[in-house]
């Protein structure tokens, strides 16, 4: 009888642990059983995700507290976005069209979760919309993708990646004039972005590059919601540690490049979110996954 009692006593503890993991990770039901069961990122995949992803899966780490301070209370939802990014990068490597469709659908649902549950002013919203647009376009839902990108630009007129993605989508749809107009507006707000400059040249734009909006009407420059970059400045003004500011710099403008194809792939597939620009600097190294992190199951 004694062994049975010991075994029974251990079961509630194991069950509580499983419930805690499910609560912590809380992923939505995603696509096929394979996509749902195999979300757990490899060490290589985790390293290619934004650094806040590894931090999100270790609530007791200093990195968790640091990123929560940078991204605010909606950081609690960010693992869904990380899951969506991982699904999106995996889909690019899948040969089976059905498997790729299931994985892309999973990516859309995970990003939907964050867009639904996070506050409207969440600093990553424009970035999430841009990546959801990539998944939607890969599913053949180009109209929805364009709408997401236009919304992203309205939310953050200085997010160069949204202009690039929208111009690439318009070029893919043989809307070259619209693509040039998109790049022109992008350069007015982000004049030094080399990806936008290259697209402007390829689409037949005339030099010099468009005049930045600040040079013509600095007092009426469009407002935008706080991004991790300017949140870092705000954090410094509010007396937060300098580390928080440094970690915030450039997060919203980072292009996640997990499993990035070669430059040649970029040339043959202009609507390629994970293909790096030839003239773009390499992305900053992300943090390594925390010890013991297993990801959602």
PDB file of C-alpha atoms in Angstrom:
ATOM      1  CA  UNK A   1       0.000   0.000   0.000  1.00  0.00           C
ATOM      2  CA  UNK A   2       2.834   2.382   0.777  1.00  0.00           C
ATOM      3  CA  UNK A   3       4.221   2.535  -2.827  1.00  0.00           C
ATOM      4  CA  UNK A   4       0.743   3.233  -4.124  1.00  0.00           C
ATOM      5  CA  UNK A   5       0.385   6.162  -1.759  1.00  0.00           C
ATOM      6  CA  UNK A   6       3.738   7.594  -2.868  1.00  0.00           C
ATOM      7  CA  UNK A   7       2.789   7.251  -6.533  1.00  0.00           C
ATOM      8  CA  UNK A   8      -0.555   8.924  -5.925  1.00  0.00           C
ATOM      9  CA  UNK A   9       1.109  11.782  -4.070  1.00  0.00           C
ATOM     10  CA  UNK A  10       3.378  12.493  -7.000  1.00  0.00           C
ATOM     11  CA  UNK A  11       0.586  12.700  -9.577  1.00  0.00           C
ATOM     12  CA  UNK A  12      -0.917  16.056  -8.440  1.00  0.00           C
ATOM     13  CA  UNK A  13       2.538  17.638  -8.518  1.00  0.00           C
ATOM     14  CA  UNK A  14       3.181  16.423 -12.057  1.00  0.00           C
ATOM     15  CA  UNK A  15      -0.265  17.583 -13.121  1.00  0.00           C
ATOM     16  CA  UNK A  16       0.319  21.023 -11.622  1.00  0.00           C
ATOM     17  CA  UNK A  17       3.589  21.249 -13.520  1.00  0.00           C
ATOM     18  CA  UNK A  18       1.844  20.430 -16.802  1.00  0.00           C
ATOM     19  CA  UNK A  19      -0.880  22.975 -16.092  1.00  0.00           C
ATOM     20  CA  UNK A  20       1.746  25.622 -15.336  1.00  0.00           C
ATOM     21  CA  UNK A  21       3.591  24.939 -18.595  1.00  0.00           C
ATOM     22  CA  UNK A  22       0.328  25.102 -20.539  1.00  0.00           C
ATOM     23  CA  UNK A  23      -0.562  28.391 -18.845  1.00  0.00           C
ATOM     24  CA  UNK A  24       2.882  29.856 -19.452  1.00  0.00           C
ATOM     25  CA  UNK A  25       3.072  28.955 -23.104  1.00  0.00           C
ATOM     26  CA  UNK A  26      -0.626  29.043 -23.910  1.00  0.00           C
ATOM     27  CA  UNK A  27      -0.351  28.553 -27.649  1.00  0.00           C
ATOM     28  CA  UNK A  28      -3.521  28.470 -29.707  1.00  0.00           C
ATOM     29  CA  UNK A  29      -4.501  25.336 -31.581  1.00  0.00           C
ATOM     30  CA  UNK A  30      -2.409  25.473 -34.716  1.00  0.00           C
ATOM     31  CA  UNK A  31      -2.882  23.723 -38.013  1.00  0.00           C
ATOM     32  CA  UNK A  32      -2.127  20.072 -38.440  1.00  0.00           C
ATOM     33  CA  UNK A  33      -1.200  17.769 -35.608  1.00  0.00           C
ATOM     34  CA  UNK A  34       2.390  17.764 -36.828  1.00  0.00           C
ATOM     35  CA  UNK A  35       2.674  21.559 -36.798  1.00  0.00           C
ATOM     36  CA  UNK A  36       1.012  21.682 -33.392  1.00  0.00           C
ATOM     37  CA  UNK A  37       3.235  19.024 -31.842  1.00  0.00           C
ATOM     38  CA  UNK A  38       6.517  20.128 -33.382  1.00  0.00           C
ATOM     39  CA  UNK A  39       6.594  23.838 -32.514  1.00  0.00           C
ATOM     40  CA  UNK A  40       9.466  23.368 -30.077  1.00  0.00           C
ATOM     41  CA  UNK A  41      12.335  25.300 -31.702  1.00  0.00           C
ATOM     42  CA  UNK A  42      15.740  23.799 -32.096  1.00  0.00           C
ATOM     43  CA  UNK A  43      18.677  25.686 -30.614  1.00  0.00           C
ATOM     44  CA  UNK A  44      19.456  27.006 -34.096  1.00  0.00           C
ATOM     45  CA  UNK A  45      15.866  28.172 -34.638  1.00  0.00           C
ATOM     46  CA  UNK A  46      15.736  29.872 -31.253  1.00  0.00           C
ATOM     47  CA  UNK A  47      18.988  31.675 -31.972  1.00  0.00           C
ATOM     48  CA  UNK A  48      17.474  33.098 -35.175  1.00  0.00           C
ATOM     49  CA  UNK A  49      14.369  34.416 -33.404  1.00  0.00           C
ATOM     50  CA  UNK A  50      14.386  37.844 -31.743  1.00  0.00           C
ATOM     51  CA  UNK A  51      16.166  37.718 -28.364  1.00  0.00           C
ATOM     52  CA  UNK A  52      12.988  38.409 -26.423  1.00  0.00           C
ATOM     53  CA  UNK A  53      11.665  34.995 -27.519  1.00  0.00           C
ATOM     54  CA  UNK A  54      14.234  33.063 -25.473  1.00  0.00           C
ATOM     55  CA  UNK A  55      13.634  35.453 -22.578  1.00  0.00           C
ATOM     56  CA  UNK A  56       9.870  34.892 -22.700  1.00  0.00           C
ATOM     57  CA  UNK A  57      10.276  31.191 -21.991  1.00  0.00           C
ATOM     58  CA  UNK A  58      12.222  31.744 -18.770  1.00  0.00           C
ATOM     59  CA  UNK A  59      10.155  33.907 -16.444  1.00  0.00           C
ATOM     60  CA  UNK A  60      12.732  33.772 -13.646  1.00  0.00           C
ATOM     61  CA  UNK A  61      15.589  35.127 -15.753  1.00  0.00           C
ATOM     62  CA  UNK A  62      16.890  38.714 -15.655  1.00  0.00           C
ATOM     63  CA  UNK A  63      16.291  38.836 -19.429  1.00  0.00           C
ATOM     64  CA  UNK A  64      12.575  38.215 -18.895  1.00  0.00           C
ATOM     65  CA  UNK A  65      12.320  41.184 -16.545  1.00  0.00           C
ATOM     66  CA  UNK A  66      14.422  43.358 -18.859  1.00  0.00           C
ATOM     67  CA  UNK A  67      12.295  42.662 -21.931  1.00  0.00           C
ATOM     68  CA  UNK A  68       9.077  43.079 -19.996  1.00  0.00           C
ATOM     69  CA  UNK A  69      10.351  46.512 -19.018  1.00  0.00           C
ATOM     70  CA  UNK A  70      11.061  47.331 -22.663  1.00  0.00           C
ATOM     71  CA  UNK A  71       7.921  45.933 -24.299  1.00  0.00           C
ATOM     72  CA  UNK A  72       5.469  46.566 -21.477  1.00  0.00           C
ATOM     73  CA  UNK A  73       2.659  44.430 -20.129  1.00  0.00           C
ATOM     74  CA  UNK A  74       1.891  42.937 -23.557  1.00  0.00           C
ATOM     75  CA  UNK A  75       5.216  41.097 -23.400  1.00  0.00           C
ATOM     76  CA  UNK A  76       3.181  38.330 -21.757  1.00  0.00           C
ATOM     77  CA  UNK A  77       1.655  37.557 -25.200  1.00  0.00           C
ATOM     78  CA  UNK A  78       4.848  37.713 -27.246  1.00  0.00           C
ATOM     79  CA  UNK A  79       5.487  33.950 -27.289  1.00  0.00           C
ATOM     80  CA  UNK A  80       2.594  33.651 -29.742  1.00  0.00           C
ATOM     81  CA  UNK A  81       4.410  36.007 -32.095  1.00  0.00           C
ATOM     82  CA  UNK A  82       7.606  33.990 -31.620  1.00  0.00           C
ATOM     83  CA  UNK A  83       5.673  30.843 -32.506  1.00  0.00           C
ATOM     84  CA  UNK A  84       4.303  32.547 -35.605  1.00  0.00           C
ATOM     85  CA  UNK A  85       7.773  33.609 -36.722  1.00  0.00           C
ATOM     86  CA  UNK A  86       9.081  30.092 -36.230  1.00  0.00           C
ATOM     87  CA  UNK A  87       6.201  28.595 -38.218  1.00  0.00           C
ATOM     88  CA  UNK A  88       6.782  31.150 -40.966  1.00  0.00           C
ATOM     89  CA  UNK A  89      10.463  30.332 -41.299  1.00  0.00           C
ATOM     90  CA  UNK A  90       9.764  26.592 -41.225  1.00  0.00           C
ATOM     91  CA  UNK A  91       7.151  26.928 -43.959  1.00  0.00           C
ATOM     92  CA  UNK A  92       9.762  28.300 -46.331  1.00  0.00           C
ATOM     93  CA  UNK A  93      11.743  25.088 -45.985  1.00  0.00           C
ATOM     94  CA  UNK A  94       8.866  22.634 -46.404  1.00  0.00           C
ATOM     95  CA  UNK A  95       8.554  20.793 -49.712  1.00  0.00           C
ATOM     96  CA  UNK A  96       5.000  19.525 -49.255  1.00  0.00           C
ATOM     97  CA  UNK A  97       2.446  22.126 -50.339  1.00  0.00           C
ATOM     98  CA  UNK A  98      -0.142  20.845 -47.848  1.00  0.00           C
ATOM     99  CA  UNK A  99       2.320  20.841 -44.977  1.00  0.00           C
ATOM    100  CA  UNK A 100       3.454  24.339 -45.928  1.00  0.00           C
ATOM    101  CA  UNK A 101      -0.154  25.543 -46.038  1.00  0.00           C
ATOM    102  CA  UNK A 102      -0.855  24.090 -42.592  1.00  0.00           C
ATOM    103  CA  UNK A 103       2.261  25.668 -41.134  1.00  0.00           C
ATOM    104  CA  UNK A 104       1.514  29.074 -42.655  1.00  0.00           C
ATOM    105  CA  UNK A 105      -2.039  28.917 -41.330  1.00  0.00           C
ATOM    106  CA  UNK A 106      -0.583  28.190 -37.903  1.00  0.00           C
ATOM    107  CA  UNK A 107       1.678  31.237 -38.246  1.00  0.00           C
ATOM    108  CA  UNK A 108      -1.298  33.465 -39.071  1.00  0.00           C
ATOM    109  CA  UNK A 109      -3.289  32.188 -36.094  1.00  0.00           C
ATOM    110  CA  UNK A 110      -0.452  32.769 -33.655  1.00  0.00           C
ATOM    111  CA  UNK A 111       0.045  36.334 -34.872  1.00  0.00           C
ATOM    112  CA  UNK A 112      -3.722  36.872 -34.801  1.00  0.00           C
ATOM    113  CA  UNK A 113      -3.651  35.984 -31.124  1.00  0.00           C
ATOM    114  CA  UNK A 114      -1.233  38.795 -30.283  1.00  0.00           C
ATOM    115  CA  UNK A 115      -3.013  41.325 -32.474  1.00  0.00           C
ATOM    116  CA  UNK A 116      -6.288  40.439 -30.735  1.00  0.00           C
ATOM    117  CA  UNK A 117      -5.051  40.344 -27.149  1.00  0.00           C
ATOM    118  CA  UNK A 118      -2.400  43.084 -27.070  1.00  0.00           C
ATOM    119  CA  UNK A 119      -3.253  46.746 -26.641  1.00  0.00           C
ATOM    120  CA  UNK A 120      -3.655  48.824 -29.827  1.00  0.00           C
ATOM    121  CA  UNK A 121      -0.516  50.788 -28.958  1.00  0.00           C
ATOM    122  CA  UNK A 122       1.688  47.697 -28.528  1.00  0.00           C
ATOM    123  CA  UNK A 123       5.046  48.690 -29.987  1.00  0.00           C
ATOM    124  CA  UNK A 124       5.465  45.490 -32.034  1.00  0.00           C
ATOM    125  CA  UNK A 125       2.069  45.732 -33.743  1.00  0.00           C
ATOM    126  CA  UNK A 126       3.398  47.127 -37.045  1.00  0.00           C
ATOM    127  CA  UNK A 127       6.082  44.435 -37.163  1.00  0.00           C
ATOM    128  CA  UNK A 128       3.577  41.663 -36.406  1.00  0.00           C
ATOM    129  CA  UNK A 129       1.224  42.940 -39.122  1.00  0.00           C
ATOM    130  CA  UNK A 130       4.117  42.945 -41.590  1.00  0.00           C
ATOM    131  CA  UNK A 131       5.043  39.343 -40.864  1.00  0.00           C
ATOM    132  CA  UNK A 132       1.417  38.232 -40.892  1.00  0.00           C
ATOM    133  CA  UNK A 133       1.169  39.816 -44.342  1.00  0.00           C
ATOM    134  CA  UNK A 134       4.054  37.628 -45.508  1.00  0.00           C
ATOM    135  CA  UNK A 135       2.275  34.490 -44.341  1.00  0.00           C
ATOM    136  CA  UNK A 136      -1.008  35.618 -45.897  1.00  0.00           C
ATOM    137  CA  UNK A 137       0.628  36.306 -49.254  1.00  0.00           C
ATOM    138  CA  UNK A 138       2.346  32.920 -49.210  1.00  0.00           C
ATOM    139  CA  UNK A 139      -1.142  31.459 -48.719  1.00  0.00           C
ATOM    140  CA  UNK A 140      -2.343  33.359 -51.803  1.00  0.00           C
ATOM    141  CA  UNK A 141      -4.302  35.914 -49.768  1.00  0.00           C
ATOM    142  CA  UNK A 142      -2.641  38.950 -51.333  1.00  0.00           C
ATOM    143  CA  UNK A 143      -5.488  41.389 -50.685  1.00  0.00           C
ATOM    144  CA  UNK A 144      -5.404  40.721 -46.950  1.00  0.00           C
ATOM    145  CA  UNK A 145      -1.627  40.951 -47.009  1.00  0.00           C
ATOM    146  CA  UNK A 146      -1.715  44.383 -48.656  1.00  0.00           C
ATOM    147  CA  UNK A 147      -4.251  45.604 -46.099  1.00  0.00           C
ATOM    148  CA  UNK A 148      -2.020  44.472 -43.231  1.00  0.00           C
ATOM    149  CA  UNK A 149       0.982  46.270 -44.710  1.00  0.00           C
ATOM    150  CA  UNK A 150      -0.945  49.488 -45.262  1.00  0.00           C
ATOM    151  CA  UNK A 151      -2.103  49.347 -41.642  1.00  0.00           C
ATOM    152  CA  UNK A 152       1.460  48.744 -40.471  1.00  0.00           C
ATOM    153  CA  UNK A 153       2.620  51.828 -42.356  1.00  0.00           C
ATOM    154  CA  UNK A 154      -0.143  53.949 -40.845  1.00  0.00           C
ATOM    155  CA  UNK A 155       0.808  52.748 -37.362  1.00  0.00           C
ATOM    156  CA  UNK A 156       4.517  53.392 -37.868  1.00  0.00           C
ATOM    157  CA  UNK A 157       5.408  55.505 -40.925  1.00  0.00           C
ATOM    158  CA  UNK A 158       9.094  54.950 -40.181  1.00  0.00           C
ATOM    159  CA  UNK A 159       9.014  51.147 -40.300  1.00  0.00           C
ATOM    160  CA  UNK A 160      10.987  50.575 -43.506  1.00  0.00           C
ATOM    161  CA  UNK A 161      10.299  46.848 -43.627  1.00  0.00           C
ATOM    162  CA  UNK A 162       6.574  47.441 -44.206  1.00  0.00           C
ATOM    163  CA  UNK A 163       7.281  49.693 -47.208  1.00  0.00           C
ATOM    164  CA  UNK A 164       9.704  47.143 -48.650  1.00  0.00           C
ATOM    165  CA  UNK A 165       7.258  44.299 -48.188  1.00  0.00           C
ATOM    166  CA  UNK A 166       4.342  46.231 -49.693  1.00  0.00           C
ATOM    167  CA  UNK A 167       6.423  47.327 -52.691  1.00  0.00           C
ATOM    168  CA  UNK A 168       7.586  43.743 -53.255  1.00  0.00           C
ATOM    169  CA  UNK A 169       4.001  42.506 -53.087  1.00  0.00           C
ATOM    170  CA  UNK A 170       2.847  45.152 -55.567  1.00  0.00           C
ATOM    171  CA  UNK A 171       5.714  44.278 -57.900  1.00  0.00           C
ATOM    172  CA  UNK A 172       4.761  40.610 -57.619  1.00  0.00           C
ATOM    173  CA  UNK A 173       1.220  41.573 -58.669  1.00  0.00           C
ATOM    174  CA  UNK A 174       2.686  43.525 -61.621  1.00  0.00           C
ATOM    175  CA  UNK A 175       1.688  46.848 -60.082  1.00  0.00           C
ATOM    176  CA  UNK A 176       5.029  48.510 -60.759  1.00  0.00           C
ATOM    177  CA  UNK A 177       3.789  52.106 -60.568  1.00  0.00           C
ATOM    178  CA  UNK A 178       2.145  51.475 -57.197  1.00  0.00           C
ATOM    179  CA  UNK A 179       5.331  49.829 -56.005  1.00  0.00           C
ATOM    180  CA  UNK A 180       7.353  52.902 -57.005  1.00  0.00           C
ATOM    181  CA  UNK A 181       4.877  55.164 -55.201  1.00  0.00           C
ATOM    182  CA  UNK A 182       5.179  53.005 -52.068  1.00  0.00           C
ATOM    183  CA  UNK A 183       8.973  53.143 -52.154  1.00  0.00           C
ATOM    184  CA  UNK A 184       8.877  56.902 -52.764  1.00  0.00           C
ATOM    185  CA  UNK A 185       6.748  57.487 -49.662  1.00  0.00           C
ATOM    186  CA  UNK A 186       8.980  55.120 -47.733  1.00  0.00           C
ATOM    187  CA  UNK A 187      12.100  57.076 -48.648  1.00  0.00           C
ATOM    188  CA  UNK A 188      10.406  60.310 -47.593  1.00  0.00           C
ATOM    189  CA  UNK A 189      10.077  58.849 -44.093  1.00  0.00           C
ATOM    190  CA  UNK A 190      13.165  56.595 -43.983  1.00  0.00           C
ATOM    191  CA  UNK A 191      15.546  58.350 -46.408  1.00  0.00           C
ATOM    192  CA  UNK A 192      18.678  56.337 -45.616  1.00  0.00           C
ATOM    193  CA  UNK A 193      17.199  52.849 -45.937  1.00  0.00           C
ATOM    194  CA  UNK A 194      19.336  51.086 -48.530  1.00  0.00           C
ATOM    195  CA  UNK A 195      16.693  48.472 -49.300  1.00  0.00           C
ATOM    196  CA  UNK A 196      14.232  51.181 -50.257  1.00  0.00           C
ATOM    197  CA  UNK A 197      16.885  53.010 -52.270  1.00  0.00           C
ATOM    198  CA  UNK A 198      17.692  49.852 -54.223  1.00  0.00           C
ATOM    199  CA  UNK A 199      14.031  49.220 -54.988  1.00  0.00           C
ATOM    200  CA  UNK A 200      13.600  52.845 -56.060  1.00  0.00           C
ATOM    201  CA  UNK A 201      16.426  52.403 -58.584  1.00  0.00           C
ATOM    202  CA  UNK A 202      15.136  49.049 -59.839  1.00  0.00           C
ATOM    203  CA  UNK A 203      11.611  50.432 -60.305  1.00  0.00           C
ATOM    204  CA  UNK A 204      12.862  53.325 -62.433  1.00  0.00           C
ATOM    205  CA  UNK A 205      12.786  56.124 -59.882  1.00  0.00           C
ATOM    206  CA  UNK A 206      14.596  59.299 -60.875  1.00  0.00           C
ATOM    207  CA  UNK A 207      17.497  60.684 -58.849  1.00  0.00           C
ATOM    208  CA  UNK A 208      17.888  62.444 -56.560  1.00  0.00           C
ATOM    209  CA  UNK A 209      16.011  60.343 -54.035  1.00  0.00           C
ATOM    210  CA  UNK A 210      12.758  61.788 -52.664  1.00  0.00           C
ATOM    211  CA  UNK A 211      13.118  64.681 -50.242  1.00  0.00           C
ATOM    212  CA  UNK A 212      12.630  63.597 -46.608  1.00  0.00           C
ATOM    213  CA  UNK A 213       9.445  64.871 -45.024  1.00  0.00           C
ATOM    214  CA  UNK A 214      11.413  66.437 -42.152  1.00  0.00           C
ATOM    215  CA  UNK A 215      13.150  68.754 -44.610  1.00  0.00           C
ATOM    216  CA  UNK A 216       9.877  70.157 -45.946  1.00  0.00           C
ATOM    217  CA  UNK A 217       7.518  70.113 -42.982  1.00  0.00           C
ATOM    218  CA  UNK A 218       9.254  69.186 -39.717  1.00  0.00           C
ATOM    219  CA  UNK A 219       6.412  70.580 -37.609  1.00  0.00           C
ATOM    220  CA  UNK A 220       3.847  68.304 -39.251  1.00  0.00           C
ATOM    221  CA  UNK A 221       5.814  65.053 -39.355  1.00  0.00           C
ATOM    222  CA  UNK A 222       3.373  62.188 -38.718  1.00  0.00           C
ATOM    223  CA  UNK A 223       3.153  60.873 -35.213  1.00  0.00           C
ATOM    224  CA  UNK A 224       3.629  57.195 -34.587  1.00  0.00           C
ATOM    225  CA  UNK A 225       3.117  54.845 -31.666  1.00  0.00           C
ATOM    226  CA  UNK A 226       6.124  54.062 -29.517  1.00  0.00           C
ATOM    227  CA  UNK A 227       8.370  51.372 -30.958  1.00  0.00           C
ATOM    228  CA  UNK A 228      11.028  49.480 -29.023  1.00  0.00           C
ATOM    229  CA  UNK A 229      13.567  51.914 -30.478  1.00  0.00           C
ATOM    230  CA  UNK A 230      11.984  55.091 -29.141  1.00  0.00           C
ATOM    231  CA  UNK A 231      10.776  53.245 -26.054  1.00  0.00           C
ATOM    232  CA  UNK A 232      14.439  52.853 -25.177  1.00  0.00           C
ATOM    233  CA  UNK A 233      14.831  56.630 -25.251  1.00  0.00           C
ATOM    234  CA  UNK A 234      11.693  56.985 -23.173  1.00  0.00           C
ATOM    235  CA  UNK A 235      13.027  54.431 -20.692  1.00  0.00           C
ATOM    236  CA  UNK A 236      16.192  56.474 -20.252  1.00  0.00           C
ATOM    237  CA  UNK A 237      14.126  59.617 -19.683  1.00  0.00           C
ATOM    238  CA  UNK A 238      12.129  57.799 -17.010  1.00  0.00           C
ATOM    239  CA  UNK A 239      15.236  56.715 -15.161  1.00  0.00           C
ATOM    240  CA  UNK A 240      15.365  53.095 -16.287  1.00  0.00           C
ATOM    241  CA  UNK A 241      18.771  51.420 -16.651  1.00  0.00           C
ATOM    242  CA  UNK A 242      20.731  52.172 -19.861  1.00  0.00           C
ATOM    243  CA  UNK A 243      20.624  48.448 -20.679  1.00  0.00           C
ATOM    244  CA  UNK A 244      16.909  48.724 -21.352  1.00  0.00           C
ATOM    245  CA  UNK A 245      17.506  51.482 -23.888  1.00  0.00           C
ATOM    246  CA  UNK A 246      20.269  49.521 -25.628  1.00  0.00           C
ATOM    247  CA  UNK A 247      18.127  46.415 -25.864  1.00  0.00           C
ATOM    248  CA  UNK A 248      15.291  48.429 -27.369  1.00  0.00           C
ATOM    249  CA  UNK A 249      17.345  50.005 -30.145  1.00  0.00           C
ATOM    250  CA  UNK A 250      16.504  48.596 -33.548  1.00  0.00           C
ATOM    251  CA  UNK A 251      14.100  45.829 -32.478  1.00  0.00           C
ATOM    252  CA  UNK A 252      11.230  47.040 -34.621  1.00  0.00           C
ATOM    253  CA  UNK A 253      13.453  47.327 -37.690  1.00  0.00           C
ATOM    254  CA  UNK A 254      15.045  43.887 -37.414  1.00  0.00           C
ATOM    255  CA  UNK A 255      14.218  41.448 -40.229  1.00  0.00           C
ATOM    256  CA  UNK A 256      13.946  37.966 -38.793  1.00  0.00           C
ATOM    257  CA  UNK A 257      15.968  35.756 -41.115  1.00  0.00           C
ATOM    258  CA  UNK A 258      15.601  32.209 -39.851  1.00  0.00           C
ATOM    259  CA  UNK A 259      16.470  29.809 -42.608  1.00  0.00           C
ATOM    260  CA  UNK A 260      17.196  32.680 -44.993  1.00  0.00           C
ATOM    261  CA  UNK A 261      17.647  31.574 -48.596  1.00  0.00           C
ATOM    262  CA  UNK A 262      20.602  32.795 -50.588  1.00  0.00           C
ATOM    263  CA  UNK A 263      20.838  36.115 -52.402  1.00  0.00           C
ATOM    264  CA  UNK A 264      20.053  34.252 -55.626  1.00  0.00           C
ATOM    265  CA  UNK A 265      16.740  33.184 -54.119  1.00  0.00           C
ATOM    266  CA  UNK A 266      15.993  36.847 -53.459  1.00  0.00           C
ATOM    267  CA  UNK A 267      16.521  37.647 -57.111  1.00  0.00           C
ATOM    268  CA  UNK A 268      14.139  34.922 -58.251  1.00  0.00           C
ATOM    269  CA  UNK A 269      11.523  35.594 -55.570  1.00  0.00           C
ATOM    270  CA  UNK A 270      11.018  39.322 -54.912  1.00  0.00           C
ATOM    271  CA  UNK A 271       8.274  38.621 -52.355  1.00  0.00           C
ATOM    272  CA  UNK A 272      10.711  36.917 -50.015  1.00  0.00           C
ATOM    273  CA  UNK A 273      10.443  38.229 -46.454  1.00  0.00           C
ATOM    274  CA  UNK A 274      13.291  36.075 -45.167  1.00  0.00           C
ATOM    275  CA  UNK A 275      15.720  36.751 -48.034  1.00  0.00           C
ATOM    276  CA  UNK A 276      18.246  39.389 -46.952  1.00  0.00           C
ATOM    277  CA  UNK A 277      18.825  42.453 -49.077  1.00  0.00           C
ATOM    278  CA  UNK A 278      22.160  42.289 -50.858  1.00  0.00           C
ATOM    279  CA  UNK A 279      23.160  45.610 -49.381  1.00  0.00           C
ATOM    280  CA  UNK A 280      21.719  45.122 -45.932  1.00  0.00           C
ATOM    281  CA  UNK A 281      24.011  44.581 -42.940  1.00  0.00           C
ATOM    282  CA  UNK A 282      23.795  41.184 -41.209  1.00  0.00           C
ATOM    283  CA  UNK A 283      21.183  40.952 -38.433  1.00  0.00           C
ATOM    284  CA  UNK A 284      22.427  41.244 -34.857  1.00  0.00           C
ATOM    285  CA  UNK A 285      23.060  37.983 -33.059  1.00  0.00           C
ATOM    286  CA  UNK A 286      20.202  36.878 -30.855  1.00  0.00           C
ATOM    287  CA  UNK A 287      20.563  35.500 -27.372  1.00  0.00           C
ATOM    288  CA  UNK A 288      20.867  31.772 -26.900  1.00  0.00           C
ATOM    289  CA  UNK A 289      17.912  29.809 -25.496  1.00  0.00           C
ATOM    290  CA  UNK A 290      17.737  29.555 -21.721  1.00  0.00           C
ATOM    291  CA  UNK A 291      18.784  26.310 -20.134  1.00  0.00           C
ATOM    292  CA  UNK A 292      15.925  23.909 -19.679  1.00  0.00           C
ATOM    293  CA  UNK A 293      13.582  25.686 -22.125  1.00  0.00           C
ATOM    294  CA  UNK A 294      11.438  23.151 -23.911  1.00  0.00           C
ATOM    295  CA  UNK A 295       8.900  25.324 -25.701  1.00  0.00           C
ATOM    296  CA  UNK A 296       5.174  24.591 -26.012  1.00  0.00           C
ATOM    297  CA  UNK A 297       3.959  21.064 -26.398  1.00  0.00           C
TER     298      UNK A 297
END
